PDB file of C-alpha atoms and ligand atoms in Angstrom:
ATOM      1  CA  MET A1052      -0.016  -0.063   0.026  1.00  0.00           C
ATOM      2  CA  SER A1053       2.354   2.637  -1.175  1.00  0.00           C
ATOM      3  CA  ILE A1054       0.623   5.316  -3.296  1.00  0.00           C
ATOM      4  CA  LYS A1055      -1.075   8.257  -1.742  1.00  0.00           C
ATOM      5  CA  ILE A1056      -3.476  10.000  -4.101  1.00  0.00           C
ATOM      6  CA  GLU A1057      -4.203  13.376  -2.697  1.00  0.00           C
ATOM      7  CA  GLU A1058      -6.167  14.963  -5.486  1.00  0.00           C
ATOM      8  CA  CYS A1059      -9.303  13.666  -7.222  1.00  0.00           C
ATOM      9  CA  VAL A1060      -8.156  12.029 -10.474  1.00  0.00           C
ATOM     10  CA  ILE A1061     -11.413  13.385 -12.108  1.00  0.00           C
ATOM     11  CA  CYS A1062     -11.686  16.927 -10.811  1.00  0.00           C
ATOM     12  CA  ASP A1063      -7.952  17.542 -10.170  1.00  0.00           C
ATOM     13  CA  ASN A1064      -8.885  19.234  -6.921  1.00  0.00           C
ATOM     14  CA  ALA A1065      -7.754  18.621  -3.311  1.00  0.00           C
ATOM     15  CA  LEU A1066     -11.124  19.014  -1.673  1.00  0.00           C
ATOM     16  CA  THR A1067     -11.131  15.657  -0.243  1.00  0.00           C
ATOM     17  CA  GLU A1068     -12.181  14.204   3.027  1.00  0.00           C
ATOM     18  CA  TYR A1069     -11.955  10.755   4.773  1.00  0.00           C
ATOM     19  CA  ASP A1070     -15.049   8.551   4.500  1.00  0.00           C
ATOM     20  CA  GLU A1071     -15.293   6.640   7.816  1.00  0.00           C
ATOM     21  CA  THR A1072     -18.420   4.979   6.861  1.00  0.00           C
ATOM     22  CA  ALA A1073     -16.969   3.446   3.695  1.00  0.00           C
ATOM     23  CA  LYS A1074     -13.881   2.384   5.629  1.00  0.00           C
ATOM     24  CA  ARG A1075     -16.073   0.572   8.199  1.00  0.00           C
ATOM     25  CA  PHE A1076     -18.285  -0.989   5.579  1.00  0.00           C
ATOM     26  CA  LEU A1077     -15.298  -2.551   3.958  1.00  0.00           C
ATOM     27  CA  ASP A1078     -13.747  -3.311   7.355  1.00  0.00           C
ATOM     28  CA  LEU A1079     -10.515  -2.028   6.071  1.00  0.00           C
ATOM     29  CA  PRO A1080      -7.259  -2.392   8.284  1.00  0.00           C
ATOM     30  CA  GLU A1081      -6.299   0.583  10.463  1.00  0.00           C
ATOM     31  CA  ASP A1082      -3.772   1.907   7.860  1.00  0.00           C
ATOM     32  CA  ILE A1083      -5.962   1.784   4.841  1.00  0.00           C
ATOM     33  CA  ASN A1084      -8.614   4.574   4.502  1.00  0.00           C
ATOM     34  CA  VAL A1085     -11.130   5.730   1.999  1.00  0.00           C
ATOM     35  CA  LYS A1086     -10.887   9.246   0.556  1.00  0.00           C
ATOM     36  CA  ARG A1087     -13.731  11.018  -1.087  1.00  0.00           C
ATOM     37  CA  CYS A1088     -13.846  14.002  -3.452  1.00  0.00           C
ATOM     38  CA  ARG A1089     -16.236  16.572  -2.175  1.00  0.00           C
ATOM     39  CA  GLN A1090     -16.915  17.700  -5.722  1.00  0.00           C
ATOM     40  CA  CYS A1091     -17.697  14.603  -7.710  1.00  0.00           C
ATOM     41  CA  GLY A1092     -18.036  12.074  -5.066  1.00  0.00           C
ATOM     42  CA  LEU A1093     -15.428   9.816  -6.242  1.00  0.00           C
ATOM     43  CA  ARG A1094     -13.908   7.557  -3.598  1.00  0.00           C
ATOM     44  CA  TRP A1095     -10.573   5.792  -3.446  1.00  0.00           C
ATOM     45  CA  LEU A1096      -8.413   3.675  -1.257  1.00  0.00           C
ATOM     46  CA  TYR A1097      -5.799   5.734   0.667  1.00  0.00           C
ATOM     47  CA  PRO A1098      -3.109   4.680   0.393  1.00  0.00           C
ATOM     48  CA  MET A1099      -3.534   2.586  -2.773  1.00  0.00           C
ATOM     49  CA  MET A1100      -1.502  -0.419  -3.929  1.00  0.00           C
ATOM     50  CA  SER A1101       1.113  -0.006  -6.627  1.00  0.00           C
ATOM     51  CA  VAL A1102       0.729  -1.717 -10.014  1.00  0.00           C
ATOM     52  CA  GLU A1103       3.186  -4.410  -8.807  1.00  0.00           C
ATOM     53  CA  GLU A1104       1.421  -5.021  -5.477  1.00  0.00           C
ATOM     54  CA  TYR A1105      -1.965  -5.082  -7.330  1.00  0.00           C
ATOM     55  CA  SER A1106      -0.787  -7.749  -9.761  1.00  0.00           C
ATOM     56  CA  GLU A1107       0.639  -9.820  -6.856  1.00  0.00           C
ATOM     57  CA  LEU A1108      -2.875  -9.691  -5.189  1.00  0.00           C
ATOM     58  CA  TYR A1109      -4.283 -11.104  -8.417  1.00  0.00           C
ATOM     59  CA  LYS A1110      -1.819 -13.844  -8.718  1.00  0.00           C
ATOM     60  CA  LEU A1111      -2.612 -14.871  -5.186  1.00  0.00           C
ATOM     61  CA  SER A1112      -6.360 -14.850  -5.271  1.00  0.00           C
ATOM     62  CA  TYR A1113      -8.964 -14.162  -7.849  1.00  0.00           C
ATOM     63  CA  PHE A1114      -9.676 -16.737 -10.494  1.00  0.00           C
ATOM     64  CA  ASP A1115      -7.110 -19.187  -9.180  1.00  0.00           C
ATOM     65  CA  GLU A1116      -9.669 -19.872  -6.521  1.00  0.00           C
ATOM     66  CA  ILE A1117     -12.953 -19.342  -8.358  1.00  0.00           C
ATOM     67  CA  PRO A1118     -15.422 -18.396  -5.527  1.00  0.00           C
ATOM     68  CA  GLN A1119     -18.020 -21.060  -4.549  1.00  0.00           C
ATOM     69  CA  ASP A1120     -20.984 -19.052  -5.526  1.00  0.00           C
ATOM     70  CA  TYR A1121     -19.422 -18.007  -8.894  1.00  0.00           C
ATOM     71  CA  GLU A1122     -21.650 -20.304 -10.964  1.00  0.00           C
ATOM     72  CA  LYS A1123     -24.741 -18.838  -9.239  1.00  0.00           C
ATOM     73  CA  VAL A1124     -23.654 -15.351 -10.022  1.00  0.00           C
ATOM     74  CA  VAL A1125     -22.945 -16.370 -13.720  1.00  0.00           C
ATOM     75  CA  VAL A1126     -26.392 -17.746 -14.164  1.00  0.00           C
ATOM     76  CA  GLN A1127     -27.914 -14.579 -12.730  1.00  0.00           C
ATOM     77  CA  ARG A1128     -25.737 -12.500 -15.088  1.00  0.00           C
ATOM     78  CA  LEU A1129     -26.746 -14.206 -18.314  1.00  0.00           C
ATOM     79  CA  ARG A1130     -30.180 -12.783 -18.408  1.00  0.00           C
ATOM     80  CA  HIS A1131     -28.662  -9.425 -17.779  1.00  0.00           C
ATOM     81  CA  TYR A1132     -26.090  -9.984 -20.727  1.00  0.00           C
ATOM     82  CA  ARG A1133     -28.761 -11.066 -23.161  1.00  0.00           C
ATOM     83  CA  GLU A1134     -30.713  -7.831 -22.517  1.00  0.00           C
ATOM     84  CA  ARG A1135     -27.580  -5.835 -22.974  1.00  0.00           C
ATOM     85  CA  ILE A1136     -26.632  -7.569 -26.183  1.00  0.00           C
ATOM     86  CA  LYS A1137     -30.030  -6.806 -27.568  1.00  0.00           C
ATOM     87  CA  LYS A1138     -29.651  -3.137 -26.701  1.00  0.00           C
ATOM     88  CA  ILE A1139     -26.111  -3.095 -28.374  1.00  0.00           C
ATOM     89  CA  LEU A1140     -27.515  -4.700 -31.638  1.00  0.00           C
ATOM     90  CA  LYS A1141     -30.364  -2.189 -31.682  1.00  0.00           C
ATOM     91  CA  TYR A1142     -27.853   0.662 -31.412  1.00  0.00           C
ATOM     92  CA  PHE A1143     -26.173  -0.579 -34.489  1.00  0.00           C
ATOM     93  CA  ASN A1144     -29.386  -1.374 -36.361  1.00  0.00           C
ATOM     94  CA  ASN A1145     -28.491  -5.099 -36.261  1.00  0.00           C
ATOM     95  CA  ARG A1146     -25.657  -4.780 -38.535  1.00  0.00           C
ATOM     96  CA  LYS A1147     -22.630  -7.063 -38.193  1.00  0.00           C
ATOM     97  CA  ILE A1148     -20.367  -5.622 -35.527  1.00  0.00           C
ATOM     98  CA  ARG A1149     -16.936  -6.482 -33.910  1.00  0.00           C
ATOM     99  CA  LEU A1150     -16.948  -6.535 -30.118  1.00  0.00           C
ATOM    100  CA  LEU A1151     -14.215  -6.712 -27.508  1.00  0.00           C
ATOM    101  CA  ASP A1152     -15.044  -7.849 -24.041  1.00  0.00           C
ATOM    102  CA  VAL A1153     -12.410  -6.639 -21.590  1.00  0.00           C
ATOM    103  CA  GLY A1154     -12.097  -8.745 -18.361  1.00  0.00           C
ATOM    104  CA  ALA A1155     -13.972 -11.589 -20.132  1.00  0.00           C
ATOM    105  CA  ALA A1156     -13.681 -13.777 -17.125  1.00  0.00           C
ATOM    106  CA  THR A1157     -14.800 -17.371 -18.096  1.00  0.00           C
ATOM    107  CA  GLY A1158     -16.182 -16.371 -21.445  1.00  0.00           C
ATOM    108  CA  GLU A1159     -19.939 -15.955 -20.779  1.00  0.00           C
ATOM    109  CA  PHE A1160     -20.587 -12.586 -22.401  1.00  0.00           C
ATOM    110  CA  VAL A1161     -18.472 -13.397 -25.496  1.00  0.00           C
ATOM    111  CA  ASN A1162     -20.459 -16.710 -25.881  1.00  0.00           C
ATOM    112  CA  GLU A1163     -23.727 -15.005 -25.615  1.00  0.00           C
ATOM    113  CA  ALA A1164     -22.650 -12.302 -28.019  1.00  0.00           C
ATOM    114  CA  ARG A1165     -21.556 -14.804 -30.550  1.00  0.00           C
ATOM    115  CA  LYS A1166     -24.903 -16.618 -30.363  1.00  0.00           C
ATOM    116  CA  THR A1167     -26.417 -13.468 -31.900  1.00  0.00           C
ATOM    117  CA  GLY A1168     -24.003 -13.256 -34.725  1.00  0.00           C
ATOM    118  CA  ILE A1169     -21.748 -10.692 -33.207  1.00  0.00           C
ATOM    119  CA  ASP A1170     -18.161 -11.053 -34.061  1.00  0.00           C
ATOM    120  CA  ALA A1171     -16.994 -11.133 -30.406  1.00  0.00           C
ATOM    121  CA  THR A1172     -13.725 -11.715 -28.619  1.00  0.00           C
ATOM    122  CA  GLY A1173     -12.358 -11.094 -25.185  1.00  0.00           C
ATOM    123  CA  ILE A1174      -9.280 -10.163 -23.203  1.00  0.00           C
ATOM    124  CA  GLU A1175      -8.744 -11.751 -19.729  1.00  0.00           C
ATOM    125  CA  PRO A1176      -5.653 -11.628 -17.421  1.00  0.00           C
ATOM    126  CA  SER A1177      -6.297 -14.827 -15.589  1.00  0.00           C
ATOM    127  CA  LEU A1178      -4.945 -18.027 -17.293  1.00  0.00           C
ATOM    128  CA  LYS A1179      -7.274 -20.226 -15.228  1.00  0.00           C
ATOM    129  CA  ALA A1180     -10.287 -18.207 -16.435  1.00  0.00           C
ATOM    130  CA  CYS A1181      -9.136 -18.420 -20.071  1.00  0.00           C
ATOM    131  CA  GLN A1182      -8.760 -22.227 -19.856  1.00  0.00           C
ATOM    132  CA  ARG A1183     -12.259 -22.446 -18.562  1.00  0.00           C
ATOM    133  CA  ALA A1184     -13.641 -20.382 -21.383  1.00  0.00           C
ATOM    134  CA  LYS A1185     -11.815 -22.775 -23.760  1.00  0.00           C
ATOM    135  CA  GLU A1186     -13.189 -25.957 -22.097  1.00  0.00           C
ATOM    136  CA  ARG A1187     -16.690 -24.701 -21.618  1.00  0.00           C
ATOM    137  CA  TYR A1188     -17.409 -22.759 -24.848  1.00  0.00           C
ATOM    138  CA  GLY A1189     -14.468 -23.520 -27.139  1.00  0.00           C
ATOM    139  CA  ILE A1190     -13.573 -19.816 -26.972  1.00  0.00           C
ATOM    140  CA  ASP A1191      -9.975 -18.659 -27.207  1.00  0.00           C
ATOM    141  CA  LEU A1192      -9.768 -15.574 -25.187  1.00  0.00           C
ATOM    142  CA  ILE A1193      -6.623 -13.326 -25.410  1.00  0.00           C
ATOM    143  CA  GLN A1194      -4.719 -13.739 -22.196  1.00  0.00           C
ATOM    144  CA  GLY A1195      -2.978 -10.648 -20.947  1.00  0.00           C
ATOM    145  CA  ASP A1196      -3.322  -7.094 -19.828  1.00  0.00           C
ATOM    146  CA  PHE A1197      -5.670  -4.787 -21.633  1.00  0.00           C
ATOM    147  CA  LEU A1198      -3.323  -1.823 -21.106  1.00  0.00           C
ATOM    148  CA  VAL A1199      -0.196  -3.368 -22.615  1.00  0.00           C
ATOM    149  CA  LEU A1200      -1.210  -5.960 -25.105  1.00  0.00           C
ATOM    150  CA  ASP A1201      -0.539  -5.494 -28.711  1.00  0.00           C
ATOM    151  CA  ILE A1202      -3.958  -5.192 -30.459  1.00  0.00           C
ATOM    152  CA  ASN A1203      -3.818  -4.191 -34.121  1.00  0.00           C
ATOM    153  CA  GLU A1204      -7.388  -3.794 -34.840  1.00  0.00           C
ATOM    154  CA  ARG A1205     -10.412  -1.601 -33.983  1.00  0.00           C
ATOM    155  CA  PHE A1206     -13.743  -2.416 -32.591  1.00  0.00           C
ATOM    156  CA  ASP A1207     -17.373  -1.318 -32.780  1.00  0.00           C
ATOM    157  CA  VAL A1208     -18.115  -1.959 -29.172  1.00  0.00           C
ATOM    158  CA  ILE A1209     -15.768  -2.329 -26.082  1.00  0.00           C
ATOM    159  CA  HIS A1210     -17.533  -3.920 -23.140  1.00  0.00           C
ATOM    160  CA  MET A1211     -16.533  -4.108 -19.459  1.00  0.00           C
ATOM    161  CA  HIS A1212     -18.696  -5.712 -16.911  1.00  0.00           C
ATOM    162  CA  HIS A1213     -17.618  -5.101 -13.265  1.00  0.00           C
ATOM    163  CA  VAL A1214     -13.890  -4.474 -14.715  1.00  0.00           C
ATOM    164  CA  PHE A1215     -13.398  -0.821 -14.930  1.00  0.00           C
ATOM    165  CA  GLU A1216     -13.317  -0.317 -11.138  1.00  0.00           C
ATOM    166  CA  HIS A1217     -10.263  -2.558 -11.063  1.00  0.00           C
ATOM    167  CA  PHE A1218      -8.092  -0.258 -13.044  1.00  0.00           C
ATOM    168  CA  LEU A1219      -5.462   1.600 -10.989  1.00  0.00           C
ATOM    169  CA  GLU A1220      -5.165   4.228 -13.833  1.00  0.00           C
ATOM    170  CA  PRO A1221      -8.636   4.866 -15.076  1.00  0.00           C
ATOM    171  CA  GLY A1222      -7.427   7.529 -17.354  1.00  0.00           C
ATOM    172  CA  LYS A1223      -5.060   5.305 -19.159  1.00  0.00           C
ATOM    173  CA  CYS A1224      -7.776   2.688 -19.563  1.00  0.00           C
ATOM    174  CA  LEU A1225     -10.114   5.150 -21.148  1.00  0.00           C
ATOM    175  CA  GLU A1226      -7.403   6.311 -23.444  1.00  0.00           C
ATOM    176  CA  ARG A1227      -6.868   2.781 -24.551  1.00  0.00           C
ATOM    177  CA  VAL A1228     -10.613   2.327 -25.024  1.00  0.00           C
ATOM    178  CA  ARG A1229     -10.757   5.383 -27.264  1.00  0.00           C
ATOM    179  CA  ASP A1230      -7.730   4.183 -29.288  1.00  0.00           C
ATOM    180  CA  LEU A1231      -9.318   0.813 -29.943  1.00  0.00           C
ATOM    181  CA  LEU A1232     -12.790   2.020 -30.828  1.00  0.00           C
ATOM    182  CA  ASN A1233     -14.022   2.830 -34.287  1.00  0.00           C
ATOM    183  CA  ASP A1234     -15.157   6.457 -34.797  1.00  0.00           C
ATOM    184  CA  ASN A1235     -18.735   5.713 -34.265  1.00  0.00           C
ATOM    185  CA  GLY A1236     -17.858   3.117 -31.593  1.00  0.00           C
ATOM    186  CA  LEU A1237     -19.713   2.441 -28.370  1.00  0.00           C
ATOM    187  CA  PHE A1238     -18.244   1.860 -24.857  1.00  0.00           C
ATOM    188  CA  VAL A1239     -20.559  -0.182 -22.652  1.00  0.00           C
ATOM    189  CA  LEU A1240     -19.658  -0.604 -18.942  1.00  0.00           C
ATOM    190  CA  GLU A1241     -21.122  -1.552 -15.660  1.00  0.00           C
ATOM    191  CA  VAL A1242     -19.499  -0.755 -12.274  1.00  0.00           C
ATOM    192  CA  PRO A1243     -20.861  -1.047  -8.781  1.00  0.00           C
ATOM    193  CA  ASN A1244     -22.475   2.017  -7.254  1.00  0.00           C
ATOM    194  CA  GLN A1245     -20.845   0.790  -4.097  1.00  0.00           C
ATOM    195  CA  PHE A1246     -21.590   3.649  -1.548  1.00  0.00           C
ATOM    196  CA  ASP A1247     -24.054   6.028  -3.176  1.00  0.00           C
ATOM    197  CA  ASN A1248     -26.944   3.642  -3.454  1.00  0.00           C
ATOM    198  CA  ILE A1249     -30.256   3.381  -1.727  1.00  0.00           C
ATOM    199  CA  TYR A1250     -29.311   0.242   0.318  1.00  0.00           C
ATOM    200  CA  MET A1251     -26.503   2.193   1.982  1.00  0.00           C
ATOM    201  CA  ASP A1252     -28.741   5.141   2.562  1.00  0.00           C
ATOM    202  CA  LEU A1253     -31.263   2.807   4.252  1.00  0.00           C
ATOM    203  CA  ARG A1254     -28.478   0.905   6.041  1.00  0.00           C
ATOM    204  CA  ILE A1255     -29.721  -2.266   4.461  1.00  0.00           C
ATOM    205  CA  LEU A1256     -26.378  -3.651   3.313  1.00  0.00           C
ATOM    206  CA  LYS A1257     -24.470  -5.658   5.775  1.00  0.00           C
ATOM    207  CA  ARG A1258     -21.061  -4.778   6.668  1.00  0.00           C
ATOM    208  CA  LYS A1259     -18.476  -6.988   4.975  1.00  0.00           C
ATOM    209  CA  PRO A1260     -15.780  -8.664   6.921  1.00  0.00           C
ATOM    210  CA  PHE A1261     -12.471  -7.814   5.513  1.00  0.00           C
ATOM    211  CA  SER A1262     -11.136  -9.941   2.759  1.00  0.00           C
ATOM    212  CA  VAL A1263      -8.720  -9.477  -0.144  1.00  0.00           C
ATOM    213  CA  TYR A1264     -11.896  -8.509  -2.072  1.00  0.00           C
ATOM    214  CA  SER A1265     -12.190  -5.410   0.089  1.00  0.00           C
ATOM    215  CA  ILE A1266      -9.211  -4.027  -1.608  1.00  0.00           C
ATOM    216  CA  HIS A1267      -9.840  -5.185  -5.186  1.00  0.00           C
ATOM    217  CA  HIS A1268     -11.470  -1.934  -6.114  1.00  0.00           C
ATOM    218  CA  PRO A1269      -8.902   0.899  -5.960  1.00  0.00           C
ATOM    219  CA  TYR A1270     -11.774   3.394  -7.067  1.00  0.00           C
ATOM    220  CA  PHE A1271     -15.421   3.535  -6.055  1.00  0.00           C
ATOM    221  CA  TYR A1272     -17.516   5.341  -8.679  1.00  0.00           C
ATOM    222  CA  ASN A1273     -20.972   6.935  -8.454  1.00  0.00           C
ATOM    223  CA  PRO A1274     -23.133   8.108 -11.410  1.00  0.00           C
ATOM    224  CA  ASN A1275     -21.812  11.676 -11.304  1.00  0.00           C
ATOM    225  CA  ALA A1276     -18.170  10.761 -11.011  1.00  0.00           C
ATOM    226  CA  ILE A1277     -18.227   8.192 -13.855  1.00  0.00           C
ATOM    227  CA  THR A1278     -20.157  10.684 -16.162  1.00  0.00           C
ATOM    228  CA  THR A1279     -17.615  13.548 -15.430  1.00  0.00           C
ATOM    229  CA  LEU A1280     -14.717  11.075 -16.150  1.00  0.00           C
ATOM    230  CA  LEU A1281     -16.125   9.848 -19.451  1.00  0.00           C
ATOM    231  CA  ILE A1282     -16.794  13.369 -20.657  1.00  0.00           C
ATOM    232  CA  ARG A1283     -13.302  14.470 -19.691  1.00  0.00           C
ATOM    233  CA  TYR A1284     -11.927  11.725 -21.849  1.00  0.00           C
ATOM    234  CA  GLY A1285     -13.973  12.634 -24.779  1.00  0.00           C
ATOM    235  CA  PHE A1286     -16.975  10.266 -24.518  1.00  0.00           C
ATOM    236  CA  GLU A1287     -20.510  11.260 -24.775  1.00  0.00           C
ATOM    237  CA  VAL A1288     -22.919   9.429 -22.328  1.00  0.00           C
ATOM    238  CA  GLU A1289     -25.875   8.275 -24.241  1.00  0.00           C
ATOM    239  CA  ASN A1290     -27.621   6.318 -21.455  1.00  0.00           C
ATOM    240  CA  LEU A1291     -26.986   5.751 -17.711  1.00  0.00           C
ATOM    241  CA  LYS A1292     -29.020   3.490 -15.415  1.00  0.00           C
ATOM    242  CA  THR A1293     -28.363   2.370 -11.832  1.00  0.00           C
ATOM    243  CA  TRP A1294     -31.090  -0.395 -11.761  1.00  0.00           C
ATOM    244  CA  LYS A1295     -29.922  -3.988 -10.959  1.00  0.00           C
ATOM    245  CA  SER A1296     -32.181  -5.104 -13.907  1.00  0.00           C
ATOM    246  CA  TYR A1297     -31.620  -8.817 -13.767  1.00  0.00           C
ATOM    247  CA  LEU A1298     -33.938  -8.922 -10.676  1.00  0.00           C
ATOM    248  CA  LYS A1299     -36.775  -7.892 -12.934  1.00  0.00           C
ATOM    249  CA  GLY A1300     -37.762 -11.200 -14.285  1.00  0.00           C
ATOM    250  CA  LYS A1301     -38.039 -13.015 -11.077  1.00  0.00           C
ATOM    251  CA  SER A1302     -40.123 -10.124  -9.417  1.00  0.00           C
ATOM    252  CA  ARG A1303     -42.560 -10.169 -12.169  1.00  0.00           C
ATOM    253  CA  ARG A1304     -43.148 -13.832 -11.848  1.00  0.00           C
ATOM    254  CA  ILE A1305     -43.444 -13.881  -8.033  1.00  0.00           C
ATOM    255  CA  PRO A1306     -45.013 -10.602  -6.734  1.00  0.00           C
ATOM    256  CA  GLY A1307     -44.918 -10.758  -2.943  1.00  0.00           C
ATOM    257  CA  SER A1308     -41.518 -12.576  -2.892  1.00  0.00           C
ATOM    258  CA  GLU A1309     -38.520 -11.154  -1.272  1.00  0.00           C
ATOM    259  CA  TYR A1310     -37.594  -9.863  -4.757  1.00  0.00           C
ATOM    260  CA  PHE A1311     -40.625  -7.770  -5.070  1.00  0.00           C
ATOM    261  CA  PHE A1312     -39.509  -5.399  -2.251  1.00  0.00           C
ATOM    262  CA  HIS A1313     -36.063  -5.050  -3.724  1.00  0.00           C
ATOM    263  CA  TYR A1314     -37.677  -4.566  -7.144  1.00  0.00           C
ATOM    264  CA  ILE A1315     -39.702  -1.554  -5.958  1.00  0.00           C
ATOM    265  CA  VAL A1316     -36.918  -0.032  -4.003  1.00  0.00           C
ATOM    266  CA  LEU A1317     -34.382  -0.227  -6.744  1.00  0.00           C
ATOM    267  CA  PHE A1318     -36.853   0.807  -9.452  1.00  0.00           C
ATOM    268  CA  LEU A1319     -37.665   4.007  -7.646  1.00  0.00           C
ATOM    269  CA  ALA A1320     -34.150   4.605  -6.489  1.00  0.00           C
ATOM    270  CA  ASP A1321     -32.997   4.531  -9.917  1.00  0.00           C
ATOM    271  CA  LEU A1322     -35.943   6.452 -11.468  1.00  0.00           C
ATOM    272  CA  LEU A1323     -35.847   9.224  -8.940  1.00  0.00           C
ATOM    273  CA  LEU A1324     -32.363   9.450  -7.503  1.00  0.00           C
ATOM    274  CA  LYS A1325     -30.011   7.327  -9.614  1.00  0.00           C
ATOM    275  CA  ARG A1326     -29.159   5.512  -6.476  1.00  0.00           C
ATOM    276  CA  GLY A1327     -29.481   1.858  -7.600  1.00  0.00           C
ATOM    277  CA  LEU A1328     -26.852  -0.774  -6.838  1.00  0.00           C
ATOM    278  CA  PHE A1329     -24.886  -0.817 -10.226  1.00  0.00           C
ATOM    279  CA  ILE A1330     -24.181   1.797 -12.810  1.00  0.00           C
ATOM    280  CA  GLU A1331     -24.634   0.741 -16.436  1.00  0.00           C
ATOM    281  CA  VAL A1332     -23.361   3.252 -19.029  1.00  0.00           C
ATOM    282  CA  TYR A1333     -23.603   3.396 -22.764  1.00  0.00           C
ATOM    283  CA  ALA A1334     -21.047   6.148 -24.125  1.00  0.00           C
ATOM    284  CA  THR A1335     -19.985   6.971 -27.557  1.00  0.00           C
ATOM    285  CA  LYS A1336     -16.636   7.889 -28.712  1.00  0.00           C
ATOM    286  CA  ASN A1337     -17.132  11.498 -29.595  1.00  0.00           C
ATOM    287  CA  GLY A1338     -15.298  14.757 -29.664  1.00  0.00           C
ATOM    288  CA  ARG A1339     -11.805  15.278 -28.303  1.00  0.00           C
ATOM    289  CA  ARG A1340     -10.187  14.848 -25.042  1.00  0.00           C
ATOM    290  CA  LYS A1341     -10.887  17.685 -22.716  1.00  0.00           C
ATOM    291  CA  LYS A1342      -8.176  18.844 -20.363  1.00  0.00           C
TER     292      LYS A1342
HETATM  293 ZN1   ZN B2210     -13.671  14.619  -8.059  1.00  0.00          ZN
END
C-alpha cells in the first residue's frame, strides 16, 4: 500500500475528506482509509496499492480460486447479458459488429454475443479463467493485460462488466478504449455504485468482513463521477442506469416474494435518484479529450 493519491483524478482538486462509513463498511485495516472527493463524490483507497502489488494480489487470489458462488452469479448474469446484447444490436441497427469484452472472465458474455451473430472476442488476465472459457465454450480468449497488449485492430463495441473499477489508472484505461474504438464506436460498462446507493442510505447492506476482495477496487464510482470522467476523456454518455435489472424477471413472476421489495426499492431509487446498486453506461466515442 504505497501510493497516496491526494487529489481527485477526475476533478484535479484537493477538496477531499476521509469517508469513515466506507472504511467501516469494507472493514479495512487501520492503515488503509477511503478518501472522497467533495466535488464529484469519487472515492478511492488511501493509500492505494502500486501496480506491482496489485498484480501480486491477483496472482494470489481471484480466479485461481474461483469463488464457490461464482456459478450462481454467472447464471444471474446471463439474463442481464442477453438484454444488454439486444440493446447493443439495436444501437447498430442489427448490422454485423466487432466487439471486444475486456475482463472476459470465463467467457460468458463473449459466448452470448456470438450466439447472436456478433463477431466477439475477449481479453482476460487470468490464465485459469481463459482455460475455463476454452473448455466450456471453445472460446480462445486473449490472455493478458488490456493496457499493454499489442492489439492491431479496431472495434465497434468495447464492453466491461465489473472491470473498470479494478483499474489503478482509469485515465489510461479510457485512452486505450478510445484508441481501440472505431469512430462511431460504443463503450458499454457496468460498475458497482458501491456507496452512493439506496441500500447504503437505508443501512440495509451488511457490513463486509475484511477480505482481499475489500481492496480489489482501488476506486469507487458513482453516477456523477463516472459521467464526469467519461466526458473528460471525450466520450458522450448516451444512457446511464443504476438499476439492477436482472432482478426484474423474478419479481414479475413472483410478486410478494422477497424480490418484489427489492424490485420496487431499486426501481424507484434509480428512477428518482440514480441510487441503484450498479451503474450501467452506454457512451459513444465523440469529440476530443478535454483537459
Ligand atoms: Zn472529483
